[in-house]
mmCIF file with all atom_site columns, C-alpha atoms in Angstrom:
data_model
loop_
_atom_site.group_PDB
_atom_site.id
_atom_site.type_symbol
_atom_site.label_atom_id
_atom_site.label_alt_id
_atom_site.label_comp_id
_atom_site.label_asym_id
_atom_site.label_entity_id
_atom_site.label_seq_id
_atom_site.pdbx_PDB_ins_code
_atom_site.Cartn_x
_atom_site.Cartn_y
_atom_site.Cartn_z
_atom_site.occupancy
_atom_site.B_iso_or_equiv
_atom_site.pdbx_formal_charge
_atom_site.auth_seq_id
_atom_site.auth_comp_id
_atom_site.auth_asym_id
_atom_site.auth_atom_id
_atom_site.pdbx_PDB_model_num
ATOM 1   C CA . UNK A 1 1   ? -43.138 -67.360 -11.625 1.00 0.00 ? 1   UNK A CA 1
ATOM 2   C CA . UNK A 1 2   ? -42.316 -63.766 -10.902 1.00 0.00 ? 2   UNK A CA 1
ATOM 3   C CA . UNK A 1 3   ? -41.916 -60.434 -12.563 1.00 0.00 ? 3   UNK A CA 1
ATOM 4   C CA . UNK A 1 4   ? -42.084 -57.293 -10.494 1.00 0.00 ? 4   UNK A CA 1
ATOM 5   C CA . UNK A 1 5   ? -42.606 -59.663 -7.532  1.00 0.00 ? 5   UNK A CA 1
ATOM 6   C CA . UNK A 1 6   ? -45.912 -60.896 -8.937  1.00 0.00 ? 6   UNK A CA 1
ATOM 7   C CA . UNK A 1 7   ? -46.901 -64.556 -8.742  1.00 0.00 ? 7   UNK A CA 1
ATOM 8   C CA . UNK A 1 8   ? -48.991 -66.881 -10.890 1.00 0.00 ? 8   UNK A CA 1
ATOM 9   C CA . UNK A 1 9   ? -50.091 -70.218 -9.421  1.00 0.00 ? 9   UNK A CA 1
ATOM 10  C CA . UNK A 1 10  ? -52.608 -73.017 -9.932  1.00 0.00 ? 10  UNK A CA 1
ATOM 11  C CA . UNK A 1 11  ? -53.301 -76.184 -7.990  1.00 0.00 ? 11  UNK A CA 1
ATOM 12  C CA . UNK A 1 12  ? -52.688 -79.601 -9.524  1.00 0.00 ? 12  UNK A CA 1
ATOM 13  C CA . UNK A 1 13  ? -53.114 -83.091 -8.072  1.00 0.00 ? 13  UNK A CA 1
ATOM 14  C CA . UNK A 1 14  ? -50.238 -84.253 -10.298 1.00 0.00 ? 14  UNK A CA 1
ATOM 15  C CA . UNK A 1 15  ? -48.077 -82.035 -12.466 1.00 0.00 ? 15  UNK A CA 1
ATOM 16  C CA . UNK A 1 16  ? -47.167 -83.262 -15.942 1.00 0.00 ? 16  UNK A CA 1
ATOM 17  C CA . UNK A 1 17  ? -45.062 -81.516 -18.573 1.00 0.00 ? 17  UNK A CA 1
ATOM 18  C CA . UNK A 1 18  ? -48.229 -80.829 -20.584 1.00 0.00 ? 18  UNK A CA 1
ATOM 19  C CA . UNK A 1 19  ? -49.768 -79.096 -17.541 1.00 0.00 ? 19  UNK A CA 1
ATOM 20  C CA . UNK A 1 20  ? -46.705 -76.896 -17.124 1.00 0.00 ? 20  UNK A CA 1
ATOM 21  C CA . UNK A 1 21  ? -46.720 -76.021 -20.822 1.00 0.00 ? 21  UNK A CA 1
ATOM 22  C CA . UNK A 1 22  ? -50.421 -75.076 -20.652 1.00 0.00 ? 22  UNK A CA 1
ATOM 23  C CA . UNK A 1 23  ? -49.816 -73.068 -17.455 1.00 0.00 ? 23  UNK A CA 1
ATOM 24  C CA . UNK A 1 24  ? -46.925 -71.115 -18.981 1.00 0.00 ? 24  UNK A CA 1
ATOM 25  C CA . UNK A 1 25  ? -48.949 -70.379 -22.118 1.00 0.00 ? 25  UNK A CA 1
ATOM 26  C CA . UNK A 1 26  ? -52.140 -69.330 -20.317 1.00 0.00 ? 26  UNK A CA 1
ATOM 27  C CA . UNK A 1 27  ? -50.792 -67.646 -17.177 1.00 0.00 ? 27  UNK A CA 1
ATOM 28  C CA . UNK A 1 28  ? -47.454 -66.268 -18.298 1.00 0.00 ? 28  UNK A CA 1
ATOM 29  C CA . UNK A 1 29  ? -47.239 -65.690 -22.053 1.00 0.00 ? 29  UNK A CA 1
ATOM 30  C CA . UNK A 1 30  ? -50.872 -64.661 -22.659 1.00 0.00 ? 30  UNK A CA 1
ATOM 31  C CA . UNK A 1 31  ? -51.012 -62.398 -19.576 1.00 0.00 ? 31  UNK A CA 1
ATOM 32  C CA . UNK A 1 32  ? -47.523 -60.947 -19.382 1.00 0.00 ? 32  UNK A CA 1
ATOM 33  C CA . UNK A 1 33  ? -45.709 -61.667 -22.639 1.00 0.00 ? 33  UNK A CA 1
ATOM 34  C CA . UNK A 1 34  ? -42.779 -63.952 -23.330 1.00 0.00 ? 34  UNK A CA 1
ATOM 35  C CA . UNK A 1 35  ? -40.322 -64.328 -20.480 1.00 0.00 ? 35  UNK A CA 1
ATOM 36  C CA . UNK A 1 36  ? -36.626 -64.264 -21.257 1.00 0.00 ? 36  UNK A CA 1
ATOM 37  C CA . UNK A 1 37  ? -35.956 -67.084 -18.798 1.00 0.00 ? 37  UNK A CA 1
ATOM 38  C CA . UNK A 1 38  ? -37.802 -69.590 -16.625 1.00 0.00 ? 38  UNK A CA 1
ATOM 39  C CA . UNK A 1 39  ? -35.995 -70.935 -13.555 1.00 0.00 ? 39  UNK A CA 1
ATOM 40  C CA . UNK A 1 40  ? -37.309 -74.263 -12.264 1.00 0.00 ? 40  UNK A CA 1
ATOM 41  C CA . UNK A 1 41  ? -36.360 -77.044 -9.924  1.00 0.00 ? 41  UNK A CA 1
ATOM 42  C CA . UNK A 1 42  ? -35.377 -80.383 -11.432 1.00 0.00 ? 42  UNK A CA 1
ATOM 43  C CA . UNK A 1 43  ? -38.842 -81.939 -11.401 1.00 0.00 ? 43  UNK A CA 1
ATOM 44  C CA . UNK A 1 44  ? -39.472 -84.324 -14.284 1.00 0.00 ? 44  UNK A CA 1
ATOM 45  C CA . UNK A 1 45  ? -42.224 -82.044 -15.608 1.00 0.00 ? 45  UNK A CA 1
ATOM 46  C CA . UNK A 1 46  ? -39.568 -79.339 -16.148 1.00 0.00 ? 46  UNK A CA 1
ATOM 47  C CA . UNK A 1 47  ? -36.768 -81.564 -17.443 1.00 0.00 ? 47  UNK A CA 1
ATOM 48  C CA . UNK A 1 48  ? -38.939 -83.409 -19.968 1.00 0.00 ? 48  UNK A CA 1
ATOM 49  C CA . UNK A 1 49  ? -38.258 -83.138 -23.680 1.00 0.00 ? 49  UNK A CA 1
ATOM 50  C CA . UNK A 1 50  ? -41.826 -81.833 -24.098 1.00 0.00 ? 50  UNK A CA 1
ATOM 51  C CA . UNK A 1 51  ? -41.289 -78.799 -21.871 1.00 0.00 ? 51  UNK A CA 1
ATOM 52  C CA . UNK A 1 52  ? -37.760 -78.167 -23.138 1.00 0.00 ? 52  UNK A CA 1
ATOM 53  C CA . UNK A 1 53  ? -39.069 -78.200 -26.730 1.00 0.00 ? 53  UNK A CA 1
ATOM 54  C CA . UNK A 1 54  ? -41.861 -75.802 -25.740 1.00 0.00 ? 54  UNK A CA 1
ATOM 55  C CA . UNK A 1 55  ? -39.347 -73.366 -24.220 1.00 0.00 ? 55  UNK A CA 1
ATOM 56  C CA . UNK A 1 56  ? -37.014 -73.665 -27.207 1.00 0.00 ? 56  UNK A CA 1
ATOM 57  C CA . UNK A 1 57  ? -39.872 -72.982 -29.630 1.00 0.00 ? 57  UNK A CA 1
ATOM 58  C CA . UNK A 1 58  ? -40.572 -69.676 -27.814 1.00 0.00 ? 58  UNK A CA 1
ATOM 59  C CA . UNK A 1 59  ? -36.856 -68.876 -27.385 1.00 0.00 ? 59  UNK A CA 1
ATOM 60  C CA . UNK A 1 60  ? -37.217 -69.002 -23.588 1.00 0.00 ? 60  UNK A CA 1
ATOM 61  C CA . UNK A 1 61  ? -34.066 -69.921 -21.708 1.00 0.00 ? 61  UNK A CA 1
ATOM 62  C CA . UNK A 1 62  ? -34.791 -72.772 -19.293 1.00 0.00 ? 62  UNK A CA 1
ATOM 63  C CA . UNK A 1 63  ? -32.559 -72.718 -16.209 1.00 0.00 ? 63  UNK A CA 1
ATOM 64  C CA . UNK A 1 64  ? -32.647 -75.258 -13.423 1.00 0.00 ? 64  UNK A CA 1
ATOM 65  C CA . UNK A 1 65  ? -31.796 -74.617 -9.793  1.00 0.00 ? 65  UNK A CA 1
ATOM 66  C CA . UNK A 1 66  ? -29.281 -76.815 -8.013  1.00 0.00 ? 66  UNK A CA 1
ATOM 67  C CA . UNK A 1 67  ? -30.792 -80.122 -6.820  1.00 0.00 ? 67  UNK A CA 1
ATOM 68  C CA . UNK A 1 68  ? -31.277 -80.426 -3.049  1.00 0.00 ? 68  UNK A CA 1
ATOM 69  C CA . UNK A 1 69  ? -30.352 -76.772 -2.633  1.00 0.00 ? 69  UNK A CA 1
ATOM 70  C CA . UNK A 1 70  ? -33.641 -74.881 -2.606  1.00 0.00 ? 70  UNK A CA 1
ATOM 71  C CA . UNK A 1 71  ? -31.880 -71.646 -1.662  1.00 0.00 ? 71  UNK A CA 1
ATOM 72  C CA . UNK A 1 72  ? -30.462 -71.595 -5.198  1.00 0.00 ? 72  UNK A CA 1
ATOM 73  C CA . UNK A 1 73  ? -33.890 -70.378 -6.286  1.00 0.00 ? 73  UNK A CA 1
ATOM 74  C CA . UNK A 1 74  ? -34.267 -68.154 -3.209  1.00 0.00 ? 74  UNK A CA 1
ATOM 75  C CA . UNK A 1 75  ? -36.878 -65.658 -4.410  1.00 0.00 ? 75  UNK A CA 1
ATOM 76  C CA . UNK A 1 76  ? -39.217 -68.429 -5.566  1.00 0.00 ? 76  UNK A CA 1
ATOM 77  C CA . UNK A 1 77  ? -38.695 -70.394 -2.343  1.00 0.00 ? 77  UNK A CA 1
ATOM 78  C CA . UNK A 1 78  ? -39.438 -67.299 -0.223  1.00 0.00 ? 78  UNK A CA 1
ATOM 79  C CA . UNK A 1 79  ? -42.592 -66.628 -2.243  1.00 0.00 ? 79  UNK A CA 1
ATOM 80  C CA . UNK A 1 80  ? -43.706 -70.263 -1.950  1.00 0.00 ? 80  UNK A CA 1
ATOM 81  C CA . UNK A 1 81  ? -43.239 -70.025 1.823   1.00 0.00 ? 81  UNK A CA 1
ATOM 82  C CA . UNK A 1 82  ? -45.425 -66.888 1.941   1.00 0.00 ? 82  UNK A CA 1
ATOM 83  C CA . UNK A 1 83  ? -48.155 -68.458 -0.217  1.00 0.00 ? 83  UNK A CA 1
ATOM 84  C CA . UNK A 1 84  ? -48.185 -71.665 1.865   1.00 0.00 ? 84  UNK A CA 1
ATOM 85  C CA . UNK A 1 85  ? -48.345 -69.668 5.121   1.00 0.00 ? 85  UNK A CA 1
ATOM 86  C CA . UNK A 1 86  ? -51.277 -67.697 3.694   1.00 0.00 ? 86  UNK A CA 1
ATOM 87  C CA . UNK A 1 87  ? -53.115 -70.860 2.707   1.00 0.00 ? 87  UNK A CA 1
ATOM 88  C CA . UNK A 1 88  ? -52.561 -72.375 6.175   1.00 0.00 ? 88  UNK A CA 1
ATOM 89  C CA . UNK A 1 89  ? -53.767 -69.203 7.893   1.00 0.00 ? 89  UNK A CA 1
ATOM 90  C CA . UNK A 1 90  ? -56.918 -68.943 5.741   1.00 0.00 ? 90  UNK A CA 1
ATOM 91  C CA . UNK A 1 91  ? -57.862 -72.583 6.091   1.00 0.00 ? 91  UNK A CA 1
ATOM 92  C CA . UNK A 1 92  ? -57.062 -73.432 9.715   1.00 0.00 ? 92  UNK A CA 1
ATOM 93  C CA . UNK A 1 93  ? -59.476 -76.388 10.237  1.00 0.00 ? 93  UNK A CA 1
ATOM 94  C CA . UNK A 1 94  ? -60.956 -76.594 6.706   1.00 0.00 ? 94  UNK A CA 1
ATOM 95  C CA . UNK A 1 95  ? -58.941 -79.554 5.475   1.00 0.00 ? 95  UNK A CA 1
ATOM 96  C CA . UNK A 1 96  ? -58.937 -80.505 1.805   1.00 0.00 ? 96  UNK A CA 1
ATOM 97  C CA . UNK A 1 97  ? -60.163 -77.244 0.253   1.00 0.00 ? 97  UNK A CA 1
ATOM 98  C CA . UNK A 1 98  ? -56.879 -75.352 -0.059  1.00 0.00 ? 98  UNK A CA 1
ATOM 99  C CA . UNK A 1 99  ? -57.122 -75.273 -3.860  1.00 0.00 ? 99  UNK A CA 1
ATOM 100 C CA . UNK A 1 100 ? -60.378 -73.304 -3.554  1.00 0.00 ? 100 UNK A CA 1
ATOM 101 C CA . UNK A 1 101 ? -58.626 -70.680 -1.415  1.00 0.00 ? 101 UNK A CA 1
ATOM 102 C CA . UNK A 1 102 ? -55.531 -70.261 -3.608  1.00 0.00 ? 102 UNK A CA 1
ATOM 103 C CA . UNK A 1 103 ? -56.926 -67.331 -5.630  1.00 0.00 ? 103 UNK A CA 1
ATOM 104 C CA . UNK A 1 104 ? -57.753 -65.388 -2.453  1.00 0.00 ? 104 UNK A CA 1
ATOM 105 C CA . UNK A 1 105 ? -54.276 -65.991 -1.057  1.00 0.00 ? 105 UNK A CA 1
ATOM 106 C CA . UNK A 1 106 ? -52.741 -64.858 -4.366  1.00 0.00 ? 106 UNK A CA 1
ATOM 107 C CA . UNK A 1 107 ? -54.921 -61.706 -4.321  1.00 0.00 ? 107 UNK A CA 1
ATOM 108 C CA . UNK A 1 108 ? -53.699 -60.947 -0.815  1.00 0.00 ? 108 UNK A CA 1
ATOM 109 C CA . UNK A 1 109 ? -50.088 -61.513 -1.894  1.00 0.00 ? 109 UNK A CA 1
ATOM 110 C CA . UNK A 1 110 ? -50.477 -59.288 -4.966  1.00 0.00 ? 110 UNK A CA 1
ATOM 111 C CA . UNK A 1 111 ? -52.098 -56.421 -3.049  1.00 0.00 ? 111 UNK A CA 1
ATOM 112 C CA . UNK A 1 112 ? -49.841 -56.352 0.026   1.00 0.00 ? 112 UNK A CA 1
ATOM 113 C CA . UNK A 1 113 ? -46.988 -53.819 -0.124  1.00 0.00 ? 113 UNK A CA 1
ATOM 114 C CA . UNK A 1 114 ? -43.459 -55.250 0.008   1.00 0.00 ? 114 UNK A CA 1
ATOM 115 C CA . UNK A 1 115 ? -40.953 -53.802 2.463   1.00 0.00 ? 115 UNK A CA 1
ATOM 116 C CA . UNK A 1 116 ? -38.245 -53.572 -0.178  1.00 0.00 ? 116 UNK A CA 1
ATOM 117 C CA . UNK A 1 117 ? -40.281 -51.323 -2.497  1.00 0.00 ? 117 UNK A CA 1
ATOM 118 C CA . UNK A 1 118 ? -43.156 -49.980 -0.360  1.00 0.00 ? 118 UNK A CA 1
ATOM 119 C CA . UNK A 1 119 ? -45.357 -51.009 -3.299  1.00 0.00 ? 119 UNK A CA 1
ATOM 120 C CA . UNK A 1 120 ? -47.612 -53.933 -4.071  1.00 0.00 ? 120 UNK A CA 1
ATOM 121 C CA . UNK A 1 121 ? -46.667 -56.438 -6.776  1.00 0.00 ? 121 UNK A CA 1
ATOM 122 C CA . UNK A 1 122 ? -49.923 -55.450 -8.524  1.00 0.00 ? 122 UNK A CA 1
ATOM 123 C CA . UNK A 1 123 ? -48.830 -51.792 -8.695  1.00 0.00 ? 123 UNK A CA 1
ATOM 124 C CA . UNK A 1 124 ? -45.375 -52.733 -9.964  1.00 0.00 ? 124 UNK A CA 1
ATOM 125 C CA . UNK A 1 125 ? -46.924 -54.898 -12.695 1.00 0.00 ? 125 UNK A CA 1
ATOM 126 C CA . UNK A 1 126 ? -49.810 -52.649 -13.747 1.00 0.00 ? 126 UNK A CA 1
ATOM 127 C CA . UNK A 1 127 ? -48.739 -49.120 -12.792 1.00 0.00 ? 127 UNK A CA 1
ATOM 128 C CA . UNK A 1 128 ? -51.875 -48.533 -10.690 1.00 0.00 ? 128 UNK A CA 1
ATOM 129 C CA . UNK A 1 129 ? -53.140 -49.871 -7.393  1.00 0.00 ? 129 UNK A CA 1
ATOM 130 C CA . UNK A 1 130 ? -55.728 -52.650 -7.582  1.00 0.00 ? 130 UNK A CA 1
ATOM 131 C CA . UNK A 1 131 ? -59.299 -51.633 -6.891  1.00 0.00 ? 131 UNK A CA 1
ATOM 132 C CA . UNK A 1 132 ? -60.474 -53.561 -3.854  1.00 0.00 ? 132 UNK A CA 1
ATOM 133 C CA . UNK A 1 133 ? -63.857 -55.271 -3.629  1.00 0.00 ? 133 UNK A CA 1
ATOM 134 C CA . UNK A 1 134 ? -64.765 -52.719 -0.930  1.00 0.00 ? 134 UNK A CA 1
ATOM 135 C CA . UNK A 1 135 ? -64.327 -49.867 -3.428  1.00 0.00 ? 135 UNK A CA 1
ATOM 136 C CA . UNK A 1 136 ? -66.994 -51.437 -5.635  1.00 0.00 ? 136 UNK A CA 1
ATOM 137 C CA . UNK A 1 137 ? -69.624 -51.089 -2.904  1.00 0.00 ? 137 UNK A CA 1
ATOM 138 C CA . UNK A 1 138 ? -68.340 -48.035 -1.016  1.00 0.00 ? 138 UNK A CA 1
ATOM 139 C CA . UNK A 1 139 ? -67.011 -45.741 -3.727  1.00 0.00 ? 139 UNK A CA 1
ATOM 140 C CA . UNK A 1 140 ? -63.854 -43.824 -2.949  1.00 0.00 ? 140 UNK A CA 1
ATOM 141 C CA . UNK A 1 141 ? -62.385 -40.888 -4.863  1.00 0.00 ? 141 UNK A CA 1
ATOM 142 C CA . UNK A 1 142 ? -61.028 -43.079 -7.618  1.00 0.00 ? 142 UNK A CA 1
ATOM 143 C CA . UNK A 1 143 ? -64.429 -44.674 -8.254  1.00 0.00 ? 143 UNK A CA 1
ATOM 144 C CA . UNK A 1 144 ? -66.436 -41.443 -8.075  1.00 0.00 ? 144 UNK A CA 1
ATOM 145 C CA . UNK A 1 145 ? -64.112 -39.625 -10.479 1.00 0.00 ? 145 UNK A CA 1
ATOM 146 C CA . UNK A 1 146 ? -64.270 -42.277 -13.207 1.00 0.00 ? 146 UNK A CA 1
ATOM 147 C CA . UNK A 1 147 ? -66.375 -41.435 -16.243 1.00 0.00 ? 147 UNK A CA 1
ATOM 148 C CA . UNK A 1 148 ? -69.803 -43.103 -16.239 1.00 0.00 ? 148 UNK A CA 1
ATOM 149 C CA . UNK A 1 149 ? -68.884 -45.399 -19.121 1.00 0.00 ? 149 UNK A CA 1
ATOM 150 C CA . UNK A 1 150 ? -65.583 -46.599 -17.633 1.00 0.00 ? 150 UNK A CA 1
#
Protein backbone atom coordinates (compact mmCIF):
# COMPACT_ATOMS: atom_id res chain seq x y z
CA UNK A 1 0.00 0.00 0.00
CA UNK A 2 1.41 3.40 -0.79
CA UNK A 3 0.93 7.03 -0.04
CA UNK A 4 3.76 9.44 -0.68
CA UNK A 5 5.68 6.36 -1.89
CA UNK A 6 5.60 4.79 1.56
CA UNK A 7 5.01 1.07 2.03
CA UNK A 8 3.41 -1.07 4.72
CA UNK A 9 4.03 -4.83 4.67
CA UNK A 10 3.83 -7.91 6.88
CA UNK A 11 4.72 -11.53 6.25
CA UNK A 12 2.05 -14.23 6.22
CA UNK A 13 2.31 -17.97 5.59
CA UNK A 14 -1.22 -17.86 4.12
CA UNK A 15 -3.27 -14.74 3.52
CA UNK A 16 -6.97 -14.83 4.37
CA UNK A 17 -9.53 -12.06 4.01
CA UNK A 18 -9.55 -11.64 7.80
CA UNK A 19 -5.76 -11.11 7.75
CA UNK A 20 -6.08 -8.44 5.07
CA UNK A 21 -8.85 -6.71 7.00
CA UNK A 22 -6.74 -6.71 10.18
CA UNK A 23 -3.70 -5.47 8.22
CA UNK A 24 -5.63 -2.59 6.65
CA UNK A 25 -7.08 -1.59 10.02
CA UNK A 26 -3.80 -1.78 11.95
CA UNK A 27 -1.25 -0.65 9.35
CA UNK A 28 -3.24 1.68 7.14
CA UNK A 29 -6.26 3.20 8.88
CA UNK A 30 -4.79 3.49 12.40
CA UNK A 31 -1.43 4.83 11.16
CA UNK A 32 -2.37 6.95 8.17
CA UNK A 33 -6.13 7.49 8.17
CA UNK A 34 -8.77 6.18 5.81
CA UNK A 35 -7.63 5.68 2.23
CA UNK A 36 -9.92 6.78 -0.56
CA UNK A 37 -9.11 3.67 -2.59
CA UNK A 38 -7.29 0.35 -2.28
CA UNK A 39 -5.99 -1.25 -5.48
CA UNK A 40 -5.42 -5.01 -5.26
CA UNK A 41 -4.81 -7.99 -7.46
CA UNK A 42 -7.60 -10.53 -7.82
CA UNK A 43 -6.52 -12.80 -4.97
CA UNK A 44 -9.41 -14.48 -3.18
CA UNK A 45 -8.52 -12.64 0.04
CA UNK A 46 -9.28 -9.35 -1.77
CA UNK A 47 -12.35 -10.48 -3.71
CA UNK A 48 -14.07 -12.10 -0.72
CA UNK A 49 -17.37 -10.77 0.56
CA UNK A 50 -15.68 -10.26 3.95
CA UNK A 51 -13.08 -7.82 2.62
CA UNK A 52 -15.52 -6.11 0.26
CA UNK A 53 -17.92 -5.55 3.18
CA UNK A 54 -15.06 -4.18 5.28
CA UNK A 55 -14.13 -1.68 2.55
CA UNK A 56 -17.76 -0.69 2.00
CA UNK A 57 -18.26 -0.11 5.73
CA UNK A 58 -15.36 2.40 5.69
CA UNK A 59 -16.42 3.90 2.33
CA UNK A 60 -13.14 2.76 0.74
CA UNK A 61 -13.30 2.15 -2.99
CA UNK A 62 -11.90 -1.29 -3.80
CA UNK A 63 -10.33 -1.49 -7.26
CA UNK A 64 -8.81 -4.59 -8.78
CA UNK A 65 -5.97 -4.69 -11.27
CA UNK A 66 -6.34 -6.62 -14.51
CA UNK A 67 -5.75 -10.37 -14.06
CA UNK A 68 -2.50 -11.70 -15.55
CA UNK A 69 -1.38 -8.15 -16.27
CA UNK A 70 0.75 -7.13 -13.29
CA UNK A 71 1.80 -3.91 -15.03
CA UNK A 72 -1.76 -2.67 -14.48
CA UNK A 73 -0.72 -2.04 -10.88
CA UNK A 74 2.73 -0.79 -11.92
CA UNK A 75 3.72 1.26 -8.87
CA UNK A 76 2.91 -1.60 -6.49
CA UNK A 77 4.71 -4.13 -8.71
CA UNK A 78 7.82 -1.90 -8.88
CA UNK A 79 7.78 -1.50 -5.10
CA UNK A 80 7.34 -5.25 -4.57
CA UNK A 81 10.34 -5.85 -6.84
CA UNK A 82 12.45 -3.42 -4.77
CA UNK A 83 11.38 -4.99 -1.46
CA UNK A 84 12.07 -8.53 -2.73
CA UNK A 85 15.50 -7.49 -4.06
CA UNK A 86 16.28 -5.96 -0.66
CA UNK A 87 15.26 -9.11 1.17
CA UNK A 88 17.39 -11.27 -1.16
CA UNK A 89 20.40 -8.98 -0.73
CA UNK A 90 20.12 -8.93 3.09
CA UNK A 91 19.64 -12.66 3.44
CA UNK A 92 22.02 -14.17 0.87
CA UNK A 93 22.57 -17.63 2.46
CA UNK A 94 20.24 -17.29 5.48
CA UNK A 95 17.34 -19.32 4.12
CA UNK A 96 13.98 -19.31 5.88
CA UNK A 97 14.31 -16.13 7.97
CA UNK A 98 13.19 -13.52 5.44
CA UNK A 99 10.17 -12.57 7.56
CA UNK A 100 12.53 -11.54 10.37
CA UNK A 101 14.38 -9.19 8.00
CA UNK A 102 11.30 -7.55 6.46
CA UNK A 103 11.21 -4.61 8.90
CA UNK A 104 14.85 -3.75 8.18
CA UNK A 105 14.25 -3.87 4.44
CA UNK A 106 11.18 -1.63 4.86
CA UNK A 107 13.23 0.83 6.96
CA UNK A 108 15.84 0.96 4.22
CA UNK A 109 13.13 1.52 1.60
CA UNK A 110 11.48 4.28 3.64
CA UNK A 111 14.74 6.14 4.31
CA UNK A 112 16.30 5.96 0.83
CA UNK A 113 15.72 9.04 -1.35
CA UNK A 114 13.77 8.46 -4.58
CA UNK A 115 15.15 9.80 -7.85
CA UNK A 116 11.81 11.28 -8.85
CA UNK A 117 11.54 13.51 -5.75
CA UNK A 118 15.05 13.59 -4.24
CA UNK A 119 13.26 12.84 -0.95
CA UNK A 120 12.68 9.76 1.15
CA UNK A 121 9.19 8.28 1.49
CA UNK A 122 9.53 8.90 5.25
CA UNK A 123 10.09 12.63 4.68
CA UNK A 124 7.17 12.85 2.26
CA UNK A 125 4.89 11.13 4.79
CA UNK A 126 6.06 12.85 7.98
CA UNK A 127 7.52 16.18 6.86
CA UNK A 128 10.87 15.50 8.56
CA UNK A 129 13.74 13.14 7.90
CA UNK A 130 13.85 9.97 10.01
CA UNK A 131 16.36 9.94 12.82
CA UNK A 132 18.78 7.11 12.17
CA UNK A 133 19.94 4.67 14.84
CA UNK A 134 23.42 6.20 14.47
CA UNK A 135 22.08 9.60 15.57
CA UNK A 136 20.94 8.05 18.85
CA UNK A 137 24.51 7.11 19.78
CA UNK A 138 26.49 9.81 17.97
CA UNK A 139 24.39 12.94 18.36
CA UNK A 140 24.24 15.28 15.40
CA UNK A 141 22.95 18.85 15.32
CA UNK A 142 19.34 17.78 15.35
CA UNK A 143 19.82 15.66 18.48
CA UNK A 144 21.93 18.19 20.38
CA UNK A 145 19.48 21.03 19.72
CA UNK A 146 16.42 19.17 21.01
CA UNK A 147 15.12 20.23 24.40
CA UNK A 148 16.13 17.87 27.23
CA UNK A 149 12.57 16.63 27.69
CA UNK A 150 11.92 15.89 24.01
